[in-house]
Structure formats: C-alpha cells, structure tokens
Tab-separated table of N, CA and C in Angstrom:
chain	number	residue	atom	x	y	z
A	1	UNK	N	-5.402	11.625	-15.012
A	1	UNK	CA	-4.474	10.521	-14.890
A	1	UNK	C	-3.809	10.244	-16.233
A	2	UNK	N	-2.380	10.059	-15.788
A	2	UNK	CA	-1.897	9.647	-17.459
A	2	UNK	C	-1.410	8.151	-17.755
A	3	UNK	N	-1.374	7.765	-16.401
A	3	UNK	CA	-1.300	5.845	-16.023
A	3	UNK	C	-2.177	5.663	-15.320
A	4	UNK	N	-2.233	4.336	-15.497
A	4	UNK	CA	-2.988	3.551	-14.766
A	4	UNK	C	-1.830	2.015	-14.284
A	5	UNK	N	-1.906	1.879	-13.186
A	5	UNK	CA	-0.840	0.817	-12.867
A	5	UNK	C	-2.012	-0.068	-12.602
A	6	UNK	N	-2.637	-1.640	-12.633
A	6	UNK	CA	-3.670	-2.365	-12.374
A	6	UNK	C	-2.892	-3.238	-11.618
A	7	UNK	N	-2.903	-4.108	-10.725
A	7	UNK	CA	-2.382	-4.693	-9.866
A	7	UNK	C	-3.149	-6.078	-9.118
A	8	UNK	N	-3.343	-7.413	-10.240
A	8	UNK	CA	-4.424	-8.070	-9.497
A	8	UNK	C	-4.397	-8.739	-8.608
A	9	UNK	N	-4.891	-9.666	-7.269
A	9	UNK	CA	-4.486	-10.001	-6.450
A	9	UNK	C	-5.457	-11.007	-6.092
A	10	UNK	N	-5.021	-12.167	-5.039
A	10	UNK	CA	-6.055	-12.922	-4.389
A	10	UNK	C	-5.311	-13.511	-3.042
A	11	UNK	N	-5.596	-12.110	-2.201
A	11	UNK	CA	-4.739	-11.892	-0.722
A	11	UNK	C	-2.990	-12.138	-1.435
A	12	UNK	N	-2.551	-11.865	-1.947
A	12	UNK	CA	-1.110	-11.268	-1.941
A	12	UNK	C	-0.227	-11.688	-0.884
A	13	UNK	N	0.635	-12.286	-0.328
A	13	UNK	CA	1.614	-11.777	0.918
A	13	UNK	C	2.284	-10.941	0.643
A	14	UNK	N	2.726	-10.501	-0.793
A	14	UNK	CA	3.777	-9.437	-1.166
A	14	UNK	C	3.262	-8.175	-1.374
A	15	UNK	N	1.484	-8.457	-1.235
A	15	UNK	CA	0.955	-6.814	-1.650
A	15	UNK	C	1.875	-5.657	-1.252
A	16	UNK	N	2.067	-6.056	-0.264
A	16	UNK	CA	2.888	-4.660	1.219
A	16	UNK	C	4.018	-4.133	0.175
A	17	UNK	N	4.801	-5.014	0.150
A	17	UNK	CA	5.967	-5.027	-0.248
A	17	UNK	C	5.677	-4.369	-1.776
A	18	UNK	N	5.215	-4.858	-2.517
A	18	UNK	CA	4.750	-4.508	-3.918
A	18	UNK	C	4.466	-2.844	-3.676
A	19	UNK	N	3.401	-2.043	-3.036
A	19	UNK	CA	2.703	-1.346	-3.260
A	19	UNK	C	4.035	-0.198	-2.059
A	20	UNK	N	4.953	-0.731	-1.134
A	20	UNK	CA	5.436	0.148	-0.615
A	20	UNK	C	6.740	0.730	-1.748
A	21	UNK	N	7.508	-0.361	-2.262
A	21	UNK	CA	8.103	-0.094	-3.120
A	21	UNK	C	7.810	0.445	-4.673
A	22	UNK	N	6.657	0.585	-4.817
A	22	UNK	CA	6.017	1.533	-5.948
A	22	UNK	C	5.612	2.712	-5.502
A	23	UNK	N	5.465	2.833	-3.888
A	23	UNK	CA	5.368	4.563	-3.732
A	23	UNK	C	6.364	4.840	-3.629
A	24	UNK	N	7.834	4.415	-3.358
A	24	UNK	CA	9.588	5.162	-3.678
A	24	UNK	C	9.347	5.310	-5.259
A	25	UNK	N	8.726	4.836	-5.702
A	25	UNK	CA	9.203	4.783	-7.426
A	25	UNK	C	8.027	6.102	-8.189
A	26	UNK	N	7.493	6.118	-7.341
A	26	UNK	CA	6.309	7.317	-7.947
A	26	UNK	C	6.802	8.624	-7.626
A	27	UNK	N	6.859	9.899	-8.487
A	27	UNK	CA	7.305	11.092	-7.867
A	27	UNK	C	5.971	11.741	-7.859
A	28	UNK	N	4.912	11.472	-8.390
A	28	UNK	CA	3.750	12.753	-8.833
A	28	UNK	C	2.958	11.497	-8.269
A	29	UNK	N	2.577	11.388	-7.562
A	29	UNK	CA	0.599	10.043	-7.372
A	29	UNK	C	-0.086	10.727	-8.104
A	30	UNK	N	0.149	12.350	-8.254
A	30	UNK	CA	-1.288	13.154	-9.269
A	30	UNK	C	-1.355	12.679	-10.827
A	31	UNK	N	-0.337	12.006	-11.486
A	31	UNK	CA	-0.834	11.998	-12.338
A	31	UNK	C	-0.493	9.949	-12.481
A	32	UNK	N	-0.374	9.383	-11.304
A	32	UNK	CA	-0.701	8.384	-11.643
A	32	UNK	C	-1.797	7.192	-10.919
A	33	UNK	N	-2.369	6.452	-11.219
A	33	UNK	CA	-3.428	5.819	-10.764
A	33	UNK	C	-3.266	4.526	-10.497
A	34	UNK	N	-3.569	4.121	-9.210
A	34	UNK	CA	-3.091	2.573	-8.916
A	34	UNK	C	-4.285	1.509	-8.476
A	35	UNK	N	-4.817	1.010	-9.264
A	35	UNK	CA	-5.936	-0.222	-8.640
A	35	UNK	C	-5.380	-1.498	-8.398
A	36	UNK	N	-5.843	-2.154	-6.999
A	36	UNK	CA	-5.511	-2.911	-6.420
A	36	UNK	C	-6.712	-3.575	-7.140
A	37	UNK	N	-7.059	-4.753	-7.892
A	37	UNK	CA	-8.114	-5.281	-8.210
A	37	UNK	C	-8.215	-6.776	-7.573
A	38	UNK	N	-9.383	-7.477	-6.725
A	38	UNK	CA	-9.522	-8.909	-6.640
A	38	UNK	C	-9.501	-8.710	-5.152
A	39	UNK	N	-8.982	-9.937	-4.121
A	39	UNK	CA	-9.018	-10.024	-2.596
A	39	UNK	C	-7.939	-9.525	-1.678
A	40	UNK	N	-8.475	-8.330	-0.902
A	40	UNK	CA	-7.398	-7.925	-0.023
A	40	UNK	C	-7.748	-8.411	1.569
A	41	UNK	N	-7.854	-9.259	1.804
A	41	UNK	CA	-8.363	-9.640	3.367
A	41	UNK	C	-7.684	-9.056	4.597
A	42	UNK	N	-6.387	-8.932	4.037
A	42	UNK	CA	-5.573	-8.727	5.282
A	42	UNK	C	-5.590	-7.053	5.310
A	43	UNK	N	-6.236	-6.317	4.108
A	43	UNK	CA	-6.494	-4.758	4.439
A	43	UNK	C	-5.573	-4.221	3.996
A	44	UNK	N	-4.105	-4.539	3.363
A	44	UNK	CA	-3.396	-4.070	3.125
A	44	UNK	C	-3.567	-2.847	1.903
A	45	UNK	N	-4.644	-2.608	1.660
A	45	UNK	CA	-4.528	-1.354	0.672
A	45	UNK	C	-4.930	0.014	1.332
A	46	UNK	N	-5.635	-0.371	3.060
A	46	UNK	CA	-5.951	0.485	3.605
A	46	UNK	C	-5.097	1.444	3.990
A	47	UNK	N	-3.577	1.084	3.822
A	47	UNK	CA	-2.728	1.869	4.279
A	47	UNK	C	-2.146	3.261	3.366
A	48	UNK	N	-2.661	2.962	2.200
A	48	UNK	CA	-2.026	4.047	1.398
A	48	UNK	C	-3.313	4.338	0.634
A	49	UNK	N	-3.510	5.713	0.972
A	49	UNK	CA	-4.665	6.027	0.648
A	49	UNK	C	-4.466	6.819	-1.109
A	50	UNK	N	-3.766	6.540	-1.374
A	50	UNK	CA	-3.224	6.307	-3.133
A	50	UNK	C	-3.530	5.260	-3.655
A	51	UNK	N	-4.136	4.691	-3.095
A	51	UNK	CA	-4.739	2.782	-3.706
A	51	UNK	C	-6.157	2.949	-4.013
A	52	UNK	N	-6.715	2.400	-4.818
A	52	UNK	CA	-8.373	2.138	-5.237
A	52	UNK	C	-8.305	0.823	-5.077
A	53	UNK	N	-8.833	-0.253	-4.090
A	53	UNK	CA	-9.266	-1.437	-4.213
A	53	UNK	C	-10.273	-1.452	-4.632
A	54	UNK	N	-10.355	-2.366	-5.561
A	54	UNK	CA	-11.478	-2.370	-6.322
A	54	UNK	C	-12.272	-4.586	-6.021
A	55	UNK	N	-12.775	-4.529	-4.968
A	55	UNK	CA	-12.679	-5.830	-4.158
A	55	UNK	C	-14.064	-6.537	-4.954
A	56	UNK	N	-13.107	-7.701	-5.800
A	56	UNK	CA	-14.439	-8.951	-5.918
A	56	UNK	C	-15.165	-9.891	-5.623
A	57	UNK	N	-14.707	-9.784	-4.070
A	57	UNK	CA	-15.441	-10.627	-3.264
A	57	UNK	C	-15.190	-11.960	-3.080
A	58	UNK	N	-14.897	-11.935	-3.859
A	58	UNK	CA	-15.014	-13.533	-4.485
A	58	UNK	C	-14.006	-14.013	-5.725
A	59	UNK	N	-13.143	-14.947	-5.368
A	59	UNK	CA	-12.104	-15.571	-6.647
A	59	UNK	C	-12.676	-15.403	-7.657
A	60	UNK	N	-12.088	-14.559	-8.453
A	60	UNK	CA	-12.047	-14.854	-10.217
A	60	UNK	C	-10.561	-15.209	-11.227
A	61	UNK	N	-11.159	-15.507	-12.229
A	61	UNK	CA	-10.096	-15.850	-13.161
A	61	UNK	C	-9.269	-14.831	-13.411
A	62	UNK	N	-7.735	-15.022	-13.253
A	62	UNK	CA	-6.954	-13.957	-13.676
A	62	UNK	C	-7.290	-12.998	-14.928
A	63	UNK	N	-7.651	-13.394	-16.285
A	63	UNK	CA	-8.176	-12.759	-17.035
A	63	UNK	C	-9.661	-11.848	-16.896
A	64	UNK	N	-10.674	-12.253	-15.886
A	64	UNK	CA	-11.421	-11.704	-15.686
A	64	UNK	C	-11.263	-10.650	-14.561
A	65	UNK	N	-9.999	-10.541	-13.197
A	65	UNK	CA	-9.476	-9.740	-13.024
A	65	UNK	C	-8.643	-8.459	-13.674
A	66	UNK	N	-8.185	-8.560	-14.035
A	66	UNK	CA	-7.335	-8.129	-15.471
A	66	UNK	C	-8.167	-7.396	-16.157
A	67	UNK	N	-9.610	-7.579	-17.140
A	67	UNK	CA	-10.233	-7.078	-17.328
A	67	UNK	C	-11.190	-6.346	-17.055
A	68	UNK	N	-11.267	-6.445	-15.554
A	68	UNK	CA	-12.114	-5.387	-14.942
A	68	UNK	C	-11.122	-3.797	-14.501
A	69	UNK	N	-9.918	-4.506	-14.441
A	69	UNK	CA	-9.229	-3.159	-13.703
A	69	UNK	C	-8.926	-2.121	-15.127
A	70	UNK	N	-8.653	-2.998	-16.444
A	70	UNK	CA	-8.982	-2.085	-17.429
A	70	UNK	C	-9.732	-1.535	-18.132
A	71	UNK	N	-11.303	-1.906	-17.552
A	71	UNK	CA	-12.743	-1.459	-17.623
A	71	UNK	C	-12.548	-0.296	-17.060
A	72	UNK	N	-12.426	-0.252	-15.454
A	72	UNK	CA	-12.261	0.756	-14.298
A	72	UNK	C	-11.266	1.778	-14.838
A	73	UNK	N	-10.161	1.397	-15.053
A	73	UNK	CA	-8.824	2.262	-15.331
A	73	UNK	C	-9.459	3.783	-16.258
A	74	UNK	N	-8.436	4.605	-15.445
A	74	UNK	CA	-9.234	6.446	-16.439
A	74	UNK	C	-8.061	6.876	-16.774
A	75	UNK	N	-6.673	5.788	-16.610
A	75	UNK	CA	-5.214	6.075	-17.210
A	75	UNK	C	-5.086	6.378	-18.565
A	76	UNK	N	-4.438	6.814	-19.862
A	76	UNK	CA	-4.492	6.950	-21.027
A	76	UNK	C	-3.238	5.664	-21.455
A	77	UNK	N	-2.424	5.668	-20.390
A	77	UNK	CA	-1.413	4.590	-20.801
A	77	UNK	C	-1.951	3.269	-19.582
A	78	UNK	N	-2.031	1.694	-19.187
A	78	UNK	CA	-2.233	0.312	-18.717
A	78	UNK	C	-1.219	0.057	-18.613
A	79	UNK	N	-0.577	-0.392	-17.294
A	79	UNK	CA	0.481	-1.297	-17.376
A	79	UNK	C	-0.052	-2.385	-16.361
C-alpha cells in the first residue's frame, strides 16, 4: 500500500455517497487502502469489498478514532 485513506464515522448518512464517489476517483485499489474506522450500523461498508471497517462498537472521541485508523493504517502516505 502506498496510501492509506482513514475515514472516521459514527453511522454516517453520507458514508454511501462518500465511499461511492472515492471508488470513481481511485484507478489502482492495489495500491491504495481505505479504513472505514468507528460505527457502521446501517452496513454500508459491506458493499465494497475495498473497505476495512474497522468497528468500535461503541462512540469514541474523534481524536481517539483518528488515532486508531493511523495505528491500523500499512499506507506510507495518511490522509
């Protein structure tokens, strides 16, 4: 992987929208990496199997979201 895109969330309504319009914008998924980090209830990451949800169960602080997906992340570049 040479990105890592981190993406945090707590159920989203725009996840869909977010994550459909970043696969038009991706040409290679091989060399890039996308974590959905925090609450997806409605499943929406199930659809693109280019997604890593990485699910905390449970509300956390944006910064402590944030910092887990760049714990997780194996990108060389974070956005």
């Amino acid at each position: 992987m040479n990105v890592s895109i981190i993406i945090p969330t707590l159920n989203s309504p725009w996840l869909d929208q977010i994550l459909t319009r970043l696969e038009r914008q991706i040409t290679t998924l091989d060399q890039v990496e996308v974590l959905v980090i925090g609450l997806d209830a409605a499943g929406v990451t199930d659809r693109f199997d280019w997604v890593t949800l990485i699910d905390t169960e449970q509300k956390m602080a944006p910064a402590a979201v944030r910092n887990l997906g760049i714990r997780r992340a194996q990108g060389e570049i974070l956005c």
